[in-house]
CSV table of C-alpha atoms in Angstrom, one decimal:
chain,number,residue,atom,x,y,z
V,927,LEU,CA,123.9,33.3,3.9
V,928,ILE,CA,122.4,36.6,3.1
V,929,GLY,CA,123.2,36.5,-0.4
V,930,LEU,CA,121.5,33.0,-0.5
V,931,GLY,CA,118.2,35.0,1.1
V,932,LEU,CA,118.2,32.5,4.0
V,933,VAL,CA,118.4,35.6,6.3
V,934,HIS,CA,115.4,37.2,4.6
V,935,PHE,CA,113.7,34.0,4.5
V,936,LEU,CA,114.0,34.1,8.5
V,937,GLY,CA,113.3,37.6,8.3
V,938,ASP,CA,109.5,36.8,7.8
V,939,LEU,CA,109.6,33.3,9.6
V,940,LEU,CA,110.6,35.1,13.0
V,941,GLU,CA,108.8,38.4,13.1
V,942,PRO,CA,106.0,36.8,15.2
V,943,ILE,CA,108.1,36.0,18.0
V,944,MET,CA,111.1,38.6,17.6
V,945,ARG,CA,109.0,41.7,17.2
V,946,PRO,CA,106.9,41.2,20.7
V,947,LEU,CA,110.0,40.4,22.6
V,948,PHE,CA,112.8,42.8,21.4
V,949,ASN,CA,111.0,45.0,18.9
V,950,LEU,CA,113.1,43.8,16.3
V,951,PRO,CA,112.5,42.6,12.8
V,952,GLY,CA,112.6,38.3,12.0
V,953,SER,CA,116.0,39.0,10.8
V,954,SER,CA,117.5,39.9,13.8
V,955,ALA,CA,116.7,36.4,15.6
V,956,PHE,CA,119.7,35.2,13.2
V,957,VAL,CA,122.2,37.7,14.3
V,958,LEU,CA,120.8,36.8,18.6
V,959,ALA,CA,121.5,32.8,17.5
V,960,MET,CA,125.1,33.6,16.2
V,961,GLY,CA,125.8,35.6,18.7
V,962,TYR,CA,125.0,34.0,21.6
V,963,THR,CA,126.7,30.9,20.3
V,964,SER,CA,129.7,32.2,18.5
V,965,GLY,CA,130.7,35.0,20.7
V,966,ALA,CA,131.9,38.8,20.1
V,967,PRO,CA,132.3,40.5,18.1
V,968,ILE,CA,130.1,38.5,15.5
V,969,GLY,CA,126.9,39.9,16.8
V,970,ALA,CA,128.5,43.5,15.7
V,971,VAL,CA,129.3,42.0,11.9
V,972,LEU,CA,126.1,40.5,11.5
V,973,THR,CA,124.6,43.6,12.8
V,974,GLY,CA,126.0,45.6,10.3
V,975,LYS,CA,125.7,43.2,7.3
V,976,ILE,CA,121.7,43.2,7.9
V,977,ARG,CA,121.7,46.8,8.6
V,978,ARG,CA,123.7,47.5,5.0
V,979,GLN,CA,121.3,44.8,3.3
V,980,ASN,CA,118.2,47.4,4.9
V,981,LEU,CA,117.1,44.3,6.7
V,982,CYS,CA,116.3,46.6,9.7
V,983,THR,CA,115.9,50.4,10.7
V,984,LYS,CA,119.1,52.5,12.3
V,985,THR,CA,117.1,52.4,15.5
V,986,GLU,CA,116.8,48.4,15.3
V,987,ALA,CA,120.1,48.0,14.4
V,988,THR,CA,121.4,49.8,17.2
V,989,ARG,CA,119.3,48.2,19.6
V,990,LEU,CA,120.2,44.8,18.2
V,991,MET,CA,124.0,45.4,18.4
V,992,ALA,CA,123.4,46.2,22.3
V,993,PHE,CA,123.0,42.5,23.2
V,994,THR,CA,124.0,40.1,20.5
V,995,ASN,CA,127.7,40.5,21.4
V,996,ASN,CA,128.6,37.7,24.2
V,997,ALA,CA,131.6,36.1,25.4
V,998,SER,CA,131.1,32.7,23.7
V,999,PRO,CA,130.6,29.3,25.3
V,1000,LEU,CA,134.0,27.8,24.2
V,1001,PHE,CA,135.4,30.7,26.3
V,1002,ILE,CA,132.9,30.4,29.2
V,1003,PHE,CA,133.4,26.7,29.5
V,1004,GLY,CA,136.4,25.7,28.3
V,1005,ALA,CA,138.7,28.7,28.6
V,1006,ILE,CA,137.6,30.0,31.9
V,1007,ALA,CA,135.7,26.7,33.8
V,1008,VAL,CA,138.0,24.0,32.8
V,1009,GLY,CA,141.4,26.1,31.7
V,1010,MET,CA,142.0,28.7,34.2
V,1011,PHE,CA,140.0,26.9,37.1
V,1012,ASP,CA,139.9,23.2,36.4
V,1013,ARG,CA,136.0,23.2,37.5
V,1014,PRO,CA,134.1,22.4,34.8
V,1015,ALA,CA,130.8,22.9,36.8
V,1016,LEU,CA,131.4,26.7,37.0
V,1017,GLY,CA,131.1,27.0,33.5
V,1018,ALA,CA,127.2,26.7,33.6
V,1019,ILE,CA,127.2,29.5,36.6
V,1020,ILE,CA,128.9,31.9,34.7
V,1021,ALA,CA,127.2,31.4,31.4
V,1022,SER,CA,123.9,31.5,32.9
V,1023,ALA,CA,124.6,34.5,34.6
V,1024,HIS,CA,126.6,36.0,31.3
V,1025,TYR,CA,123.3,35.3,29.0
V,1026,PHE,CA,120.8,35.7,30.8
V,1027,ALA,CA,121.8,39.0,32.0
V,1028,ASN,CA,122.3,40.0,28.3
V,1029,ILE,CA,118.3,38.8,27.6
V,1030,CYS,CA,117.7,41.3,30.2
V,1031,VAL,CA,119.5,43.8,28.4
V,1032,GLY,CA,117.5,43.3,25.1
V,1033,LEU,CA,114.3,43.6,26.8
V,1034,ILE,CA,115.1,46.9,28.6
V,1035,LEU,CA,116.3,48.3,25.2
V,1036,ARG,CA,113.7,47.2,23.1
V,1037,PHE,CA,112.1,50.9,24.5
V,1038,TYR,CA,114.9,52.4,23.0
V,1039,GLY,CA,113.9,54.6,20.5
V,1040,ALA,CA,109.9,53.5,20.0
V,1041,LYS,CA,108.7,56.8,20.2
V,1042,HIS,CA,110.5,58.2,16.8
V,1043,GLN,CA,111.0,54.1,15.3
V,1044,GLN,CA,110.1,53.8,11.7
V,1045,SER,CA,109.8,50.4,11.6
V,1046,LEU,CA,109.8,48.3,8.4
V,1047,SER,CA,106.7,47.1,9.4
V,1048,PHE,CA,105.9,43.3,9.1
V,1049,ARG,CA,102.7,42.7,6.9
V,1050,VAL,CA,101.2,38.9,5.9
V,1051,HIS,CA,99.1,38.9,3.4
V,1052,LYS,CA,96.0,37.2,4.3
V,1053,GLN,CA,95.9,35.5,1.4
V,1054,ALA,CA,99.4,33.9,1.1
V,1055,GLY,CA,100.3,33.0,4.5
V,1056,LEU,CA,103.3,33.4,6.9
V,1057,LEU,CA,105.9,30.3,5.1
V,1058,ALA,CA,104.4,31.3,1.6
V,1059,LYS,CA,106.0,35.3,2.2
V,1060,ALA,CA,108.9,33.9,3.8
V,1061,THR,CA,109.6,31.5,0.4
V,1062,ARG,CA,109.1,34.3,-1.8
V,1063,SER,CA,111.5,37.1,0.1
V,1064,LEU,CA,114.2,34.2,0.1
V,1065,TYR,CA,113.8,33.8,-3.6
V,1066,ARG,CA,113.8,37.4,-4.1
V,1067,ALA,CA,116.6,38.0,-2.1
V,1068,TYR,CA,118.6,35.3,-3.8
V,1069,ILE,CA,117.8,36.7,-7.7
V,1070,THR,CA,118.3,40.2,-6.5
V,1071,ASP,CA,122.0,39.4,-5.2
V,1072,GLY,CA,122.8,37.8,-8.2
V,1073,ARG,CA,125.9,36.2,-7.4
V,1074,PRO,CA,126.6,32.4,-8.1
V,1075,LEU,CA,127.0,29.8,-5.1
V,1076,GLY,CA,131.2,30.0,-5.8
V,1077,LYS,CA,131.3,34.0,-5.9
V,1078,LEU,CA,129.2,33.4,-2.8
V,1079,LEU,CA,131.4,31.2,-1.1
V,1080,GLY,CA,134.6,33.0,-2.3
V,1081,ASP,CA,133.5,36.2,-1.0
V,1082,ALA,CA,132.4,34.8,2.6
V,1083,ILE,CA,135.7,33.6,2.7
V,1084,LYS,CA,137.9,36.6,2.2
V,1085,SER,CA,135.4,38.3,4.8
V,1086,SER,CA,136.3,35.6,7.3
V,1087,ILE,CA,139.5,36.1,7.0
V,1088,GLN,CA,139.5,39.8,7.1
V,1089,THR,CA,137.7,39.7,10.2
V,1090,LEU,CA,139.6,37.3,12.0
V,1091,LEU,CA,143.2,39.1,10.8
V,1092,ALA,CA,141.1,42.6,12.2
V,1093,ILE,CA,140.3,40.7,15.5
V,1094,GLY,CA,144.0,39.6,16.2
V,1095,GLY,CA,145.3,43.2,15.5
V,1096,PHE,CA,143.2,44.6,18.0
V,1097,ILE,CA,143.9,42.1,20.6
V,1098,ILE,CA,147.9,42.8,20.2
V,1099,ILE,CA,147.5,46.0,20.2
V,1100,PHE,CA,145.5,46.4,23.5
V,1101,SER,CA,147.6,44.1,24.7
V,1102,VAL,CA,150.7,46.4,24.2
V,1103,ILE,CA,148.4,49.2,25.7
V,1104,ILE,CA,148.2,47.1,29.0
V,1105,GLU,CA,151.9,46.5,29.2
V,1106,ILE,CA,152.5,50.5,28.2
V,1107,LEU,CA,150.1,51.4,31.0
V,1108,SER,CA,151.3,49.2,33.5
V,1109,THR,CA,154.8,50.5,32.7
V,1110,ILE,CA,154.4,54.3,33.4
V,1111,GLY,CA,151.9,53.5,36.4
V,1112,LEU,CA,148.6,54.7,34.7
V,1113,LEU,CA,146.8,51.1,35.5
V,1114,THR,CA,147.5,51.2,39.4
V,1115,LEU,CA,145.5,54.7,38.9
V,1116,LEU,CA,142.8,53.0,37.3
V,1117,ALA,CA,143.0,50.0,40.1
V,1118,LYS,CA,142.9,52.7,42.7
V,1119,GLY,CA,139.7,54.1,41.0
V,1120,LEU,CA,137.9,51.0,40.7
V,1121,SER,CA,138.7,50.3,44.3
V,1122,PHE,CA,137.0,53.5,45.4
V,1123,LEU,CA,134.2,53.0,43.2
V,1124,LEU,CA,133.4,49.4,44.2
V,1125,SER,CA,134.3,49.6,47.6
V,1126,SER,CA,130.7,48.8,48.9
V,1127,LEU,CA,131.5,45.1,47.7
V,1128,GLN,CA,134.6,45.0,49.5
V,1129,LEU,CA,136.1,42.9,47.0
V,1130,ASP,CA,140.0,41.6,47.6
V,1131,LYS,CA,142.3,44.0,47.1
V,1132,ASN,CA,144.2,41.8,44.5
V,1133,LEU,CA,141.7,41.8,42.3
V,1134,HIS,CA,141.2,45.2,41.4
V,1135,HIS,CA,144.4,45.3,39.4
V,1136,ALA,CA,142.6,42.4,37.3
V,1137,LEU,CA,139.6,44.4,36.8
V,1138,SER,CA,141.6,47.2,35.6
V,1139,CYS,CA,143.2,44.8,33.0
V,1140,GLY,CA,139.7,43.3,32.3
V,1141,ILE,CA,138.2,47.0,31.4
V,1142,ILE,CA,140.8,47.2,28.4
V,1143,GLU,CA,141.6,43.7,27.7
V,1144,MET,CA,138.8,40.8,28.6
V,1145,THR,CA,140.8,38.2,28.1
V,1146,ILE,CA,143.8,39.2,30.4
V,1147,GLY,CA,141.7,40.5,32.9
V,1148,ILE,CA,139.9,37.1,33.4
V,1149,LYS,CA,143.3,35.4,33.4
V,1150,LEU,CA,144.9,37.6,36.4
V,1151,THR,CA,141.7,37.2,38.4
V,1152,SER,CA,141.8,33.2,38.3
V,1153,GLU,CA,145.4,33.7,39.3
V,1154,THR,CA,144.7,35.7,42.6
V,1155,VAL,CA,144.0,34.2,46.0
V,1156,ALA,CA,140.5,36.0,46.4
V,1157,PRO,CA,137.7,33.8,47.4
V,1158,LEU,CA,135.9,32.4,44.3
V,1159,LYS,CA,132.9,34.2,45.1
V,1160,GLU,CA,135.0,37.1,44.7
V,1161,GLN,CA,136.9,35.9,41.4
V,1162,LEU,CA,133.3,35.2,39.9
V,1163,ILE,CA,131.6,38.3,40.8
V,1164,VAL,CA,134.6,40.0,38.9
V,1165,ILE,CA,135.1,37.6,36.3
V,1166,SER,CA,131.3,38.1,35.3
V,1167,ILE,CA,131.4,41.9,35.3
V,1168,ILE,CA,134.5,41.7,32.8
V,1169,LEU,CA,132.5,39.5,30.6
V,1170,GLY,CA,129.6,41.9,30.7
V,1171,TRP,CA,131.6,44.9,29.9
V,1172,LEU,CA,133.9,42.5,27.2
V,1173,GLY,CA,136.6,45.2,27.2
V,1174,LEU,CA,137.6,47.8,25.2
V,1175,SER,CA,139.4,45.7,22.7
V,1176,ILE,CA,136.1,44.1,22.1
V,1177,HIS,CA,134.4,47.4,22.0
V,1178,ALA,CA,136.9,48.6,19.1
V,1179,GLN,CA,136.3,45.4,17.4
V,1180,ALA,CA,132.8,45.8,16.9
V,1181,ILE,CA,132.8,49.7,16.0
V,1182,SER,CA,135.1,49.1,13.7
V,1183,MET,CA,133.0,46.6,12.4
V,1184,VAL,CA,129.8,48.7,11.6
V,1185,ALA,CA,131.9,52.2,10.8
V,1186,ASP,CA,130.4,52.3,7.6
V,1187,THR,CA,126.8,52.2,9.0
V,1188,ASP,CA,124.6,54.9,10.7
V,1189,ILE,CA,124.3,52.6,14.0
V,1190,ASP,CA,124.6,54.5,17.2
V,1191,ILE,CA,127.3,53.6,19.5
V,1192,ARG,CA,126.3,54.9,22.6
V,1193,PRO,CA,123.3,52.2,23.2
V,1194,TYR,CA,125.9,49.4,22.7
V,1195,LEU,CA,128.0,50.9,25.2
V,1196,PHE,CA,125.3,51.6,27.7
V,1197,GLY,CA,123.9,47.6,27.2
V,1198,ARG,CA,127.7,46.6,28.5
V,1199,ILE,CA,127.5,48.5,31.6
V,1200,LEU,CA,123.9,47.2,32.5
V,1201,HIS,CA,125.2,43.8,31.1
V,1202,SER,CA,128.1,43.8,33.3
V,1203,ILE,CA,126.1,44.9,36.5
V,1204,PHE,CA,123.0,42.2,36.0
V,1205,ALA,CA,125.9,39.8,35.4
V,1206,GLY,CA,127.4,40.9,38.8
V,1207,ILE,CA,124.1,40.5,40.5
V,1208,LEU,CA,123.4,37.3,38.8
V,1209,VAL,CA,126.5,35.1,39.7
V,1210,THR,CA,126.1,36.4,43.3
V,1211,ILE,CA,122.4,34.7,43.7
V,1212,LEU,CA,123.6,31.4,41.3
V,1213,ILE,CA,126.9,30.9,43.2
V,1214,ARG,CA,125.2,29.9,46.4
V,1215,PHE,CA,123.6,26.5,44.3
V,1216,GLN,CA,126.8,25.8,42.3
V,1217,ASN,CA,126.5,22.2,43.8
V,1218,LEU,CA,123.5,21.9,41.2
V,1219,ALA,CA,125.6,22.9,38.4
V,1220,PHE,CA,126.5,19.5,37.6
V,1221,VAL,CA,123.1,19.2,35.9
V,1222,PHE,CA,124.3,21.4,33.5
V,1223,ARG,CA,127.4,19.8,32.8
V,1224,MET,CA,127.8,18.5,29.1
V,1225,PRO,CA,128.0,14.7,28.7
V,1226,ASN,CA,131.2,14.8,26.8
V,1227,PRO,CA,134.1,16.1,28.8
V,1228,LEU,CA,136.6,16.8,25.5
V,1229,LEU,CA,134.2,19.0,24.1
V,1230,TRP,CA,135.1,21.9,26.1
V,1231,LYS,CA,138.5,21.1,25.2
V,1232,ASN,CA,138.3,20.2,21.6
V,1233,PRO,CA,137.7,23.1,19.5
V,1234,TRP,CA,135.8,21.1,16.6
V,1235,LEU,CA,133.5,19.4,18.9
V,1236,HIS,CA,132.8,22.4,20.2
V,1237,SER,CA,132.0,24.1,16.8
V,1238,LEU,CA,129.7,21.0,16.1
V,1239,HIS,CA,128.1,21.4,19.5
V,1240,CYS,CA,127.5,25.0,18.6
V,1241,LEU,CA,126.2,24.7,15.0
V,1242,ARG,CA,123.6,21.7,16.4
V,1243,PHE,CA,122.5,24.4,19.4
V,1244,THR,CA,122.4,27.0,16.8
V,1245,LEU,CA,120.0,25.2,14.5
V,1246,ILE,CA,117.7,23.6,17.9
V,1247,LEU,CA,117.3,27.4,18.8
V,1248,LEU,CA,116.3,29.0,15.4
V,1249,CYS,CA,114.0,25.5,15.0
V,1250,ILE,CA,112.5,26.5,18.7
V,1251,MET,CA,112.1,30.0,17.6
V,1252,THR,CA,110.4,29.1,14.4
V,1253,LEU,CA,107.9,26.8,15.7
V,1254,LEU,CA,106.9,29.1,18.6
V,1255,SER,CA,106.7,32.0,15.9
V,1256,LEU,CA,104.4,29.9,13.5
V,1257,LEU,CA,102.1,29.3,16.7
V,1258,LEU,CA,102.1,32.9,17.4
V,1259,TYR,CA,101.1,33.3,13.8
V,1260,LEU,CA,98.6,30.6,14.1
V,1261,LEU,CA,96.7,32.4,17.2
V,1262,SER,CA,97.1,35.8,15.5
V,1263,GLN,CA,95.1,34.4,12.7
V,1264,LEU,CA,92.5,32.7,14.6
V,1265,ASN,CA,92.0,35.7,16.3
V,1266,TYR,CA,91.4,37.3,12.9
V,1267,LEU,CA,89.2,34.9,11.9
V,1268,ARG,CA,87.3,35.1,15.0
V,1269,LYS,CA,86.7,38.5,14.9
V,1270,TYR,CA,85.8,38.2,11.4
V,1271,TYR,CA,83.2,36.0,11.9
V,1272,PHE,CA,81.7,38.3,14.7
V,1273,SER,CA,81.7,41.0,12.7
V,1274,GLN,CA,80.0,39.2,10.0
V,1275,THR,CA,77.2,38.0,12.4
V,1276,TYR,CA,77.1,41.6,13.3
V,1277,LEU,CA,76.2,43.3,10.4
V,1278,LYS,CA,73.6,40.2,9.3
V,1279,LYS,CA,71.6,40.9,12.2
């Protein structure tokens, strides 16, 4: 999509909405939509790609990476709510807390580096208009790339396979690390440390071991949490904290995807800490409304059990999200143009007087 120029097209088209909200270029909207529907580490993968293409600055890429790595909807609704708890309605509670908390992280980090930021500023030619400028960017990017469609498709497949192999390798490595730490007793020490730090939450003692595993590898920690006999509310709090943190395994994956760029990792790790705190607080509030969660359940019960149906649904949701953002962006652009014309009219009237 980057080679075809679509991301450049969206970069110009969605700048009027992404800049005021997150202080990011319009090209980041594509990363945002994919990150929230496909799960980590796709946010880091795409952030690295648009940084290499110079579609954003170092500061903007650092900010973008900090809040576009999430757990996927399939994992939350399918693996956790249906597979581990057999209660689909819980998916809406966990997902709402997870995604809204990460958006809050993005809104907070919009101020990161703002004083020293050298933005690739957005300027719309008054004669051309937003759509015309976006179309020119698409054509210019495609011509500059120069690869034919077959070559683009082949490169995309090779890149995807390499990414999948890397992700699988990281999961295996950190699963082994958990076993090693458990065998030598360090995992027990980590659980005791977490018990001391989180003593104010008064969590069930069985959850401390699960949380310590979740800090290292997200999936294992959440599975162990679901198998404890702790109260449901406490289980959901711990799961939300783990989902917000994502685990060292995913951090290693994300960092490896941007290792050849100049993106600063520290704000990303800070964002994960903020995300886990916000998600834990939000799920505590939302659990009170779990009886209303059925409103958010998908009409097709097979959706979260069939990966193909889920993929199609996520694709549809991504397209809908991008369409909504495009319409809002065009509306904001039209309002700004009307405001510009109004000021121009009054200035001309004043000069004539």
